[in-house]
């Protein structure tokens, strides 16, 4: 009898423990916890490495984006991207056929959407969802973190470093981003975006690291929406070509229909 | 006025009872439809206007002058710096009832399982209770204090399956465009009977909204209520004068500017119902024209005789015109009497609409009650008489133009 009771207690304890693990609160890391053995300069170079590992300065790419939401049909897009200097990008949907020809243009923090049947481009709000995904337009627009965030290294696990990015100004989208980065390759593996009140808003996972366009880069990215159970968007890099230049007219809002 | 002609016209109508009853029935139906339609349209829009003022627009709203051009984006940085000082400056204007500061911004509400787009509105509960009718039916224990709490609509609570005491998440951007997300306690559920608002608009305390949106004491709008909407033009001038003197960066808009969609919808509805009624009147005109034209043909010999015994062309014309007037007036009076019980019911009890239809209504109203005035009957009589005259003109002219000799050849029946 004692053995049965003991086993029962153990089982109950195990379940309570599992539940507690599941409900573990995600807290932002305090920048004051910065590891002193890593200098600020190293943190800056690591952040630059992270930015560089994402995309080249000027590139053409093809990406697949799939958004999953509970109880809804998955939304799948394939689009071609032309990007120049992190501030100009043009995305054109090539799949599915019904959305083919739709374009999204980013120029200096302004976002425009061009729909073939509508003569004028539509201006998009930064906090709107990007094509029904868990990315917001500003997540797409702010492709480099170096200008907006102060980095520090706040934790270390084997070959991984926790890079804590603190917003430099009040007008930066997220108050803090905590991102685990491979020490050697400077490729990120996962990150958490925090709002002004230090609550986590989104989680991002990077995977399938391969050398492409001269650097090791994560080809897959998964953005998890913490506001909606089971909602996430997978982005797969299908092709990436580094380019020497892209003519400026490609990023002209008045030329989107051509 | 020649009463003999009227008497002859009346006798003619009595002589052709069947035809007269049919024509009177046509006009009675038109009059009945017009009175009911006028009452329902006025009732529906009066209710929609009053409820819109009470729930959404107030009689006026004050904004930063640059806010309106970007109103769709709900910009937080185009704000009113010290809203309470502005309220103090306008509270002595005649007819002023109350004013309340608000912070309005789009955002997302989540219960961690589901999320939905909402309009987050930061309100000063005490002032809001005096200024709007939003929380007239709210239980006092649901009133917002200054905590981190939220009020959501009945429809939204049903969609999200949440009840008071539950923990929710609100997500939006500060006035500096930084993302913010906070846990809030669901303090209560409001019920206003307007599904669109109940699904879309959530309320948080003004002080909490200050922190959440990083507003430093500012508001995006001030909502103002006066004692009667008839005084809107007068009070607007007074507010404009004060703003011009003290707050040049602010502007005031009245409820008709705020509810442009509703006003345009009302005008469009009046036009489309007007077209429908014009078709109804056209049918009445055609029927009376047809009936009187047949009468002219049938009574050709009689007209010849009347002309032979001395009636002038003008008297013949008036005789037929009077027949048209008497038919239309008789029909309108009968319709005006028959409509009384219907009007009484619709004005007192109104029509209960199925919930599915009420949910799709773009305007806030509780029930479809008519609003009829005595002027509706006078207007209806006037329209019917004009219709009767128009319908009788052609047959009357034809009758007046009848050749006496040809008419007499047919012989009097």
XYZ file of C-alpha atoms in Angstrom:
671
model
C 0.000 0.000 0.000
C 2.809 2.339 0.941
C 4.492 1.618 -2.387
C 1.329 2.428 -4.316
C 0.886 5.702 -2.394
C 4.508 6.588 -2.972
C 4.192 5.828 -6.699
C 1.031 7.953 -6.881
C 2.779 10.846 -5.117
C 5.681 10.574 -7.538
C 3.369 10.566 -10.561
C 1.464 13.629 -9.234
C 4.728 15.425 -8.491
C 5.986 14.586 -12.012
C 2.855 16.038 -13.629
C 2.958 19.205 -11.493
C 6.619 19.616 -12.416
C 5.850 19.172 -16.131
C 3.005 21.715 -15.941
C 5.210 24.216 -14.132
C 7.859 23.776 -16.821
C 5.278 24.414 -19.518
C 4.108 27.622 -17.850
C 7.609 28.955 -17.281
C 7.511 32.694 -17.789
C 9.818 34.143 -20.394
C 11.619 37.108 -18.920
C 13.977 39.484 -20.731
C 17.620 39.337 -19.720
C 18.869 42.449 -17.967
C 21.597 44.203 -19.912
C 23.271 44.906 -16.565
C 23.953 41.146 -16.436
C 26.425 41.563 -19.317
C 29.273 39.079 -19.102
C 32.382 41.104 -18.375
C 34.689 38.759 -20.259
C 33.141 39.901 -23.539
C 33.777 43.520 -24.498
C 31.205 45.858 -25.962
C 33.215 45.885 -29.184
C 32.917 42.103 -29.396
C 29.159 42.333 -28.865
C 28.935 44.921 -31.667
C 31.008 42.715 -34.002
C 28.775 39.739 -33.110
C 25.656 41.752 -33.925
C 27.192 42.847 -37.225
C 27.970 39.178 -37.911
C 24.321 38.290 -37.195
C 23.089 41.044 -39.548
C 25.549 39.910 -42.247
C 24.609 36.244 -41.887
C 20.988 37.023 -42.701
C 21.340 38.579 -46.170
C 24.036 40.209 -48.342
C 24.044 44.011 -48.892
C 22.505 43.754 -52.374
C 20.689 40.578 -53.338
C 17.988 38.793 -55.256
C 16.214 35.907 -53.536
C 13.272 33.577 -53.790
C 11.471 32.689 -50.555
C 8.616 30.453 -49.507
C 6.444 31.643 -46.672
C 3.848 29.454 -44.981
C 1.629 30.603 -42.140
C -0.150 28.129 -39.902
C -3.052 29.121 -37.664
C -5.264 26.768 -35.689
C -8.539 25.991 -37.406
C -7.582 27.808 -40.606
C -6.188 26.785 -43.968
C -2.416 27.355 -44.193
C -1.460 30.457 -46.199
C 1.407 29.842 -48.612
C 3.277 32.357 -50.749
C 6.402 32.235 -52.865
C 7.894 35.615 -53.627
C 10.936 37.081 -55.301
C 12.878 39.692 -53.413
C 15.214 42.412 -54.635
C 17.006 44.224 -51.810
C 19.506 47.031 -51.738
C 21.330 48.273 -48.659
C 18.732 47.121 -46.127
C 16.545 50.203 -46.741
C 15.101 49.334 -50.135
C 13.354 46.089 -50.950
C 10.848 44.924 -53.524
C 8.908 41.707 -53.079
C 6.807 40.228 -55.864
C 4.489 37.279 -55.291
C 4.920 34.473 -57.837
C 2.705 31.870 -56.115
C -0.243 31.267 -55.686
C -1.575 32.205 -59.112
C -4.417 34.333 -57.676
C -1.923 36.636 -55.933
C 0.698 36.591 -58.689
C 1.906 40.051 -59.594
C 1.190 41.640 -56.190
C 4.188 43.645 -55.062
C 5.348 45.065 -51.762
C 7.832 47.889 -51.783
C 9.879 49.109 -48.856
C 11.702 52.415 -49.227
C 13.141 54.255 -46.232
C 10.635 52.838 -43.733
C 7.642 53.428 -46.045
C 5.743 50.357 -47.164
C 3.585 50.172 -50.278
C 1.513 47.392 -51.723
C 0.736 47.202 -55.421
C -2.192 45.088 -56.578
C -2.401 44.685 -60.393
C -6.152 45.468 -60.533
C -5.776 48.616 -58.416
C -4.137 51.487 -60.265
C -2.426 53.171 -57.302
C -0.165 51.522 -54.692
C -1.636 51.284 -51.192
C 0.406 52.521 -48.251
C 0.726 49.923 -45.480
C 0.872 50.513 -41.762
C 4.027 49.264 -40.017
C 2.227 47.247 -37.362
C -0.074 45.414 -39.795
C 0.480 41.734 -40.345
C 2.613 40.996 -43.408
C 0.446 39.038 -45.887
C -1.487 37.381 -43.045
C 1.689 36.006 -41.490
C 2.989 36.309 -37.922
C 5.509 38.874 -39.185
C 4.486 42.492 -38.988
C 5.428 44.826 -41.809
C 8.053 46.411 -39.581
C 9.670 42.995 -38.972
C 10.169 42.802 -42.730
C 11.179 46.449 -43.031
C 13.801 46.465 -40.272
C 16.173 43.927 -41.752
C 19.255 45.109 -39.819
C 19.427 45.545 -36.060
C 22.764 47.325 -35.851
C 21.339 50.856 -36.233
C 18.499 50.439 -33.735
C 19.853 48.332 -30.878
C 22.714 48.416 -28.356
C 24.139 44.899 -28.008
C 25.624 43.187 -24.952
C 26.406 39.554 -24.230
C 24.464 38.376 -21.202
C 24.763 34.570 -21.153
C 26.794 31.719 -22.539
C 25.992 28.028 -23.116
C 28.685 25.860 -24.732
C 29.339 27.461 -28.143
C 26.329 29.774 -27.941
C 26.177 33.354 -26.692
C 23.065 35.256 -25.652
C 23.115 38.589 -27.415
C 20.833 41.081 -25.662
C 19.771 43.954 -27.896
C 18.373 47.029 -26.140
C 16.480 49.646 -28.150
C 18.554 52.789 -28.608
C 15.544 55.063 -28.953
C 11.855 55.185 -28.029
C 10.807 54.784 -31.656
C 12.406 51.361 -32.099
C 9.910 48.552 -32.670
C 10.913 46.269 -29.784
C 12.240 47.310 -26.400
C 14.573 44.308 -26.335
C 15.519 41.316 -28.418
C 17.328 38.363 -26.811
C 19.047 36.258 -29.418
C 21.208 33.134 -29.128
C 24.120 33.241 -31.558
C 26.749 30.678 -32.477
C 30.056 32.044 -31.173
C 32.087 30.810 -34.119
C 29.790 31.204 -37.122
C 27.894 34.264 -35.794
C 24.693 32.647 -37.073
C 21.621 33.109 -34.840
C 19.651 30.065 -33.667
C 16.702 31.541 -31.783
C 15.466 34.807 -30.366
C 12.707 36.453 -28.381
C 11.186 39.889 -29.114
C 10.016 41.874 -26.046
C 7.521 44.754 -25.900
C 7.851 47.955 -23.899
C 6.465 46.310 -20.766
C 9.061 43.491 -21.110
C 6.452 40.906 -22.125
C 7.573 38.513 -24.885
C 5.668 39.102 -28.123
C 7.278 36.761 -30.653
C 9.813 33.979 -30.792
C 12.019 33.288 -33.769
C 13.946 30.126 -34.639
C 16.664 29.863 -37.298
C 17.716 26.524 -38.811
C 19.189 24.718 -41.832
C 22.469 26.644 -41.813
C 24.304 26.380 -45.135
C 26.908 28.339 -47.016
C 25.215 30.497 -49.567
C 26.459 33.655 -51.310
C 29.837 33.316 -49.575
C 28.639 33.027 -45.940
C 26.997 30.559 -43.586
C 23.341 31.550 -43.390
C 20.188 30.109 -41.817
C 17.960 29.135 -44.732
C 14.882 28.554 -42.592
C 13.239 30.939 -40.166
C 10.176 30.254 -37.990
C 8.349 33.150 -36.335
C 6.039 32.073 -33.497
C 3.241 34.427 -32.420
C 2.963 34.315 -28.626
C -0.457 35.998 -28.731
C -2.126 33.134 -30.556
C -1.740 29.490 -29.625
C -0.216 27.414 -32.406
C 0.293 30.327 -34.825
C 3.600 30.511 -36.661
C 5.120 31.383 -39.996
C 7.883 29.413 -41.696
C 10.123 31.210 -44.168
C 12.388 29.109 -46.384
C 15.080 30.671 -48.503
C 14.841 28.880 -51.872
C 17.421 30.898 -53.798
C 19.820 33.700 -52.927
C 22.079 35.601 -55.295
C 24.392 38.403 -54.269
C 24.217 41.218 -56.823
C 26.604 44.075 -57.637
C 23.818 46.618 -58.056
C 20.094 47.023 -58.669
C 18.854 50.110 -60.551
C 16.960 52.586 -58.327
C 13.877 52.725 -60.596
C 13.039 49.199 -59.384
C 12.256 50.745 -55.975
C 10.181 53.633 -57.321
C 6.569 53.453 -56.062
C 5.304 55.077 -59.268
C 6.888 52.324 -61.376
C 5.317 49.385 -59.533
C 2.730 48.756 -62.254
C 5.344 48.342 -65.001
C -64.542 78.417 -57.617
C -67.494 76.901 -59.409
C -69.209 74.547 -56.962
C -71.548 73.298 -59.682
C -68.570 71.871 -61.569
C -67.353 70.201 -58.367
C -70.840 68.795 -57.804
C -71.002 67.435 -61.376
C -67.535 65.902 -60.895
C -68.643 64.345 -57.597
C -71.843 62.994 -59.169
C -69.806 61.459 -61.984
C -67.660 59.645 -59.411
C -70.760 58.365 -57.603
C -72.217 57.239 -60.914
C -69.142 55.095 -61.667
C -68.846 53.497 -58.226
C -66.720 50.508 -59.210
C -64.115 52.560 -61.003
C -64.129 55.175 -58.229
C -63.577 52.583 -55.497
C -60.685 51.072 -57.470
C -59.025 54.514 -57.904
C -59.576 55.480 -54.272
C -58.073 52.149 -53.186
C -54.986 52.892 -55.314
C -54.514 56.273 -53.667
C -55.305 54.926 -50.197
C -52.594 52.275 -50.610
C -50.077 54.877 -51.787
C -50.933 57.225 -48.896
C -50.709 54.396 -46.374
C -47.335 53.280 -47.744
C -46.005 56.849 -47.779
C -46.997 57.563 -44.167
C -45.561 54.265 -42.897
C -42.384 54.683 -44.939
C -41.838 58.273 -43.783
C -42.322 57.268 -40.150
C -40.030 54.254 -40.374
C -37.238 56.118 -42.130
C -37.418 59.049 -39.715
C -37.629 56.714 -36.749
C -34.743 54.568 -37.890
C -32.420 57.461 -38.599
C -33.461 59.498 -35.600
C -32.638 56.483 -33.422
C -29.385 55.895 -35.324
C -28.356 59.567 -34.965
C -29.227 59.750 -31.266
C -27.527 56.426 -30.465
C -24.453 57.361 -32.497
C -24.167 60.603 -30.528
C -24.753 58.805 -27.238
C -22.366 55.906 -27.883
C -19.726 57.032 -30.291
C -19.389 60.612 -31.473
C -20.871 62.761 -28.711
C -22.158 66.090 -30.072
C -18.569 67.202 -30.676
C -15.037 65.910 -30.622
C -11.896 67.956 -30.215
C -8.718 66.767 -31.954
C -5.259 67.976 -32.799
C -5.594 69.738 -36.155
C -3.234 67.252 -37.875
C -5.113 64.216 -36.531
C -7.971 64.231 -39.041
C -5.856 63.736 -42.172
C -4.424 60.557 -40.592
C -7.508 59.521 -38.616
C -7.615 56.047 -40.197
C -4.198 55.262 -38.716
C -5.230 56.579 -35.269
C -1.934 58.440 -34.742
C -1.053 58.862 -31.082
C 1.522 61.578 -31.687
C -1.071 64.052 -33.036
C -2.515 64.594 -29.584
C -4.078 67.038 -27.113
C -1.397 67.939 -24.580
C -3.497 68.767 -21.501
C -7.028 67.489 -22.128
C -8.347 68.309 -18.636
C -7.315 71.957 -19.009
C -9.150 72.116 -22.360
C -12.267 70.628 -20.718
C -12.102 73.251 -17.953
C -11.859 75.973 -20.601
C -15.069 74.899 -22.364
C -17.241 73.670 -19.485
C -18.955 77.034 -18.935
C -20.354 77.254 -22.457
C -24.208 77.282 -22.427
C -25.823 73.858 -23.057
C -22.569 72.062 -22.099
C -23.287 68.805 -20.242
C -19.965 67.017 -19.958
C -16.704 66.168 -21.736
C -14.242 63.301 -21.426
C -10.691 62.721 -22.674
C -9.931 59.574 -24.663
C -6.948 57.771 -26.132
C -7.904 55.701 -29.179
C -5.604 53.267 -30.948
C -5.967 50.033 -32.886
C -4.403 46.944 -31.380
C -4.796 43.253 -30.722
C -6.533 41.475 -27.858
C -5.434 37.952 -27.045
C -6.402 35.312 -24.525
C -3.217 33.369 -25.451
C -5.290 30.962 -27.529
C -7.011 33.344 -29.919
C -6.414 36.916 -30.893
C -8.520 39.547 -32.565
C -8.078 43.075 -33.848
C -9.673 45.674 -31.618
C -9.842 49.401 -31.074
C -8.364 50.135 -27.668
C -9.939 53.177 -26.021
C -8.502 54.708 -22.860
C -11.307 56.367 -20.880
C -11.800 58.385 -17.695
C -14.670 56.289 -16.275
C -16.224 59.068 -14.156
C -16.328 61.585 -17.000
C -17.326 58.954 -19.561
C -20.382 58.020 -17.471
C -21.526 61.656 -17.596
C -20.698 62.139 -21.278
C -21.846 58.971 -23.067
C -24.473 56.249 -22.668
C -21.936 53.460 -23.186
C -22.051 52.176 -19.651
C -25.650 52.963 -18.698
C -26.392 49.242 -18.357
C -23.011 48.292 -16.890
C -23.021 46.724 -13.429
C -21.227 49.037 -10.994
C -18.775 46.272 -10.042
C -17.567 46.306 -13.653
C -16.652 50.010 -13.553
C -13.024 50.601 -14.474
C -10.840 51.936 -11.709
C -7.267 52.907 -12.338
C -5.878 49.369 -12.447
C -4.505 47.311 -15.298
C -7.950 46.198 -16.395
C -10.163 46.071 -19.438
C -13.834 46.128 -20.446
C -14.886 44.181 -23.519
C -18.206 43.907 -25.336
C -20.689 41.086 -24.889
C -20.139 39.858 -28.470
C -16.371 39.811 -28.118
C -16.602 37.936 -24.814
C -18.784 35.321 -26.545
C -16.337 35.025 -29.458
C -13.304 34.705 -27.204
C -15.094 32.721 -24.529
C -13.842 34.906 -21.681
C -15.484 36.046 -18.475
C -14.710 38.724 -15.848
C -11.589 37.914 -13.882
C -9.827 36.253 -16.833
C -6.359 37.393 -17.783
C -5.947 38.783 -21.309
C -3.152 40.348 -23.329
C -3.366 43.655 -25.172
C -0.899 44.490 -27.878
C -0.407 47.789 -29.663
C 2.185 50.463 -30.334
C 3.156 53.472 -28.251
C 3.072 56.980 -29.656
C 6.748 56.429 -30.538
C 5.790 53.311 -32.588
C 7.398 50.889 -30.113
C 5.519 47.608 -29.668
C 3.912 47.025 -26.326
C 2.188 44.040 -24.818
C 0.645 43.802 -21.366
C -1.385 41.433 -19.231
C -4.758 42.903 -18.299
C -7.560 41.632 -16.119
C -10.977 41.410 -17.720
C -12.910 43.685 -15.344
C -16.285 43.440 -16.988
C -18.424 43.014 -20.070
C -20.449 45.861 -21.514
C -23.686 45.490 -23.448
C -24.964 48.271 -25.723
C -26.913 46.277 -28.312
C -24.654 47.347 -31.182
C -22.746 44.283 -32.326
C -20.105 46.133 -34.369
C -18.922 48.105 -31.335
C -19.292 45.189 -28.942
C -16.980 43.115 -31.160
C -14.447 45.805 -31.964
C -14.078 48.340 -29.135
C -12.445 47.599 -25.782
C -11.982 50.078 -22.950
C -9.094 50.537 -20.535
C -8.634 53.149 -17.785
C -7.224 56.480 -18.981
C -4.283 56.306 -16.554
C -3.343 52.798 -17.686
C -3.637 53.928 -21.324
C -1.207 56.742 -20.502
C 1.450 54.202 -19.509
C 0.610 51.641 -22.160
C 0.772 54.128 -25.043
C 3.499 56.303 -23.439
C 1.323 59.407 -23.740
C 2.651 61.741 -20.950
C -0.814 63.025 -19.978
C -2.044 63.564 -23.542
C -5.282 62.385 -25.146
C -6.087 61.792 -28.798
C -9.596 63.245 -28.516
C -12.078 64.933 -26.195
C -15.708 63.866 -26.562
C -18.315 66.503 -25.650
C -22.039 66.167 -24.919
C -24.531 69.050 -24.859
C -28.164 69.029 -23.766
C -29.756 69.000 -27.253
C -28.442 68.480 -30.764
C -30.425 71.491 -31.990
C -27.840 73.721 -30.287
C -24.879 72.144 -32.087
C -24.231 75.106 -34.470
C -24.339 77.641 -31.597
C -22.118 75.624 -29.231
C -19.668 74.807 -32.025
C -19.061 78.527 -32.605
C -18.418 79.011 -28.876
C -15.926 76.133 -28.739
C -14.184 77.354 -31.908
C -13.830 80.807 -30.332
C -12.174 79.371 -27.210
C -9.875 77.100 -29.231
C -8.851 80.030 -31.454
C -7.967 82.084 -28.393
C -6.183 79.445 -26.320
C -5.467 76.288 -28.304
C -4.719 77.078 -31.938
C -3.415 73.558 -32.536
C -6.834 72.034 -31.770
C -9.989 71.777 -33.867
C -13.588 70.855 -33.074
C -15.790 68.642 -35.234
C -19.521 68.165 -34.726
C -21.323 64.828 -34.841
C -22.387 65.264 -38.475
C -18.714 65.463 -39.460
C -17.849 62.525 -37.226
C -20.705 60.379 -38.523
C -20.256 61.247 -42.195
C -20.852 57.634 -43.198
C -24.114 57.482 -41.287
C -25.352 60.780 -42.758
C -24.358 59.680 -46.284
C -26.088 56.332 -45.651
C -29.246 58.115 -44.491
C -29.220 60.383 -47.545
C -28.662 57.421 -49.850
C -31.509 55.528 -48.158
C -33.860 58.505 -48.442
C -32.986 58.778 -52.137
C -33.504 55.069 -52.822
C -36.773 54.985 -50.866
C -37.734 58.203 -52.651
C -37.186 56.460 -55.998
C -39.311 53.525 -54.836
C -42.084 55.851 -53.800
C -41.813 57.824 -57.054
C -42.459 54.524 -58.886
C -45.509 53.957 -56.672
C -46.793 57.461 -57.441
C -46.060 57.021 -61.134
C -48.237 53.919 -61.064
C -50.986 55.934 -59.338
C -50.672 58.682 -61.963
C -50.826 56.105 -64.780
C -53.872 54.404 -63.264
C -55.800 57.643 -62.805
C -54.775 58.876 -66.249
C -55.901 55.623 -67.803
C -59.201 55.574 -65.921
C -60.053 59.167 -66.720
C -59.043 58.777 -70.378
C -61.408 55.823 -70.686
C -64.051 57.921 -68.959
C -63.544 60.710 -71.505
C -64.081 58.248 -74.382
C -67.130 56.697 -72.739
C -68.636 60.086 -71.934
C -67.927 61.782 -75.280
C -71.628 62.246 -76.038
C -72.252 63.480 -72.480
C -69.416 65.985 -72.842
C -70.940 67.125 -76.199
C -74.295 67.656 -74.502
C -72.731 69.616 -71.642
C -70.863 71.774 -74.158
C -74.109 72.227 -76.178
C -76.031 73.441 -73.125
C -73.378 76.049 -72.458
C -70.447 74.649 -70.465
C -67.170 76.173 -71.588
C -63.993 74.203 -72.464
C -62.441 75.461 -69.224
C -65.382 74.179 -67.163
C -65.132 70.758 -68.839
C -61.382 70.719 -68.106
C -61.991 71.642 -64.469
C -64.686 69.013 -64.148
C -62.184 66.277 -64.994
C -59.456 67.882 -62.906
C -61.843 67.909 -59.947
C -62.588 64.253 -60.492
C -58.840 63.593 -60.223
C -58.530 65.792 -57.112
C -61.550 64.205 -55.414
C -60.334 60.686 -56.165
C -56.828 61.368 -54.831
C -57.992 63.307 -51.789
C -60.611 60.685 -50.962
C -57.990 57.952 -51.300
C -55.441 59.867 -49.237
C -57.962 60.533 -46.435
C -59.037 56.884 -46.322
C -55.380 55.752 -46.413
C -54.555 58.287 -43.685
C -57.303 56.838 -41.472
C -56.524 53.175 -42.225
C -52.849 53.733 -41.382
C -53.590 55.010 -37.844
C -53.487 51.643 -36.010
C -50.349 50.603 -37.911
C -48.641 53.913 -37.156
C -49.701 53.768 -33.503
C -48.233 50.274 -33.143
C -44.983 51.119 -34.922
C -44.552 54.387 -32.991
C -45.219 52.830 -29.597
C -43.879 49.281 -29.870
C -41.745 49.355 -33.006
C -40.682 46.327 -34.965
C -38.544 43.612 -33.448
C -35.821 42.612 -35.839
C -34.119 39.199 -35.737
C -30.767 39.325 -33.926
C -28.897 38.273 -37.100
C -30.196 41.348 -38.922
C -29.487 43.669 -35.958
C -25.915 42.302 -35.839
C -25.349 43.315 -39.452
C -26.727 46.830 -38.994
C -23.965 49.401 -39.510
C -25.772 51.859 -37.220
C -26.468 51.537 -33.516
C -30.143 51.219 -32.615
C -32.107 49.080 -30.231
C -35.448 48.654 -32.030
C -37.022 49.820 -35.268
C -39.538 52.392 -33.961
C -41.335 54.747 -36.320
C -41.477 58.476 -35.713
C -44.529 60.087 -37.337
C -45.699 63.678 -37.040
C -49.022 65.242 -38.146
C -47.065 66.929 -40.942
C -46.609 63.483 -42.533
C -50.363 63.342 -43.222
C -50.439 66.865 -44.696
C -47.421 66.032 -46.850
C -49.090 62.808 -47.997
C -52.357 64.597 -48.866
C -50.454 67.221 -50.806
C -48.453 64.623 -52.759
C -51.635 62.624 -53.521
C -53.557 65.715 -54.705
C -50.665 66.755 -56.956
C -50.521 63.195 -58.280
C -54.286 63.260 -58.905
C -54.037 66.573 -60.766
C -51.104 65.360 -62.885
C -53.001 62.179 -63.710
C -56.117 64.158 -64.696
C -54.474 66.866 -66.834
C -54.261 64.901 -70.106
C -57.766 63.380 -69.977
C -59.150 66.789 -68.947
C -57.511 68.482 -71.929
C -58.775 65.734 -74.212
C -62.307 66.186 -72.840
C -62.091 69.967 -73.217
C -60.950 69.555 -76.825
C -63.926 67.365 -77.797
C -65.751 68.524 -80.922
C -69.380 69.248 -79.916
C -70.975 68.143 -83.212
C -69.002 64.862 -83.383
C -69.799 64.175 -79.770
C -73.531 64.745 -80.219
C -73.585 62.415 -83.232
C -72.778 59.533 -80.862
C -75.971 60.227 -78.934
C -76.484 60.340 -75.194
C -76.682 56.979 -73.489
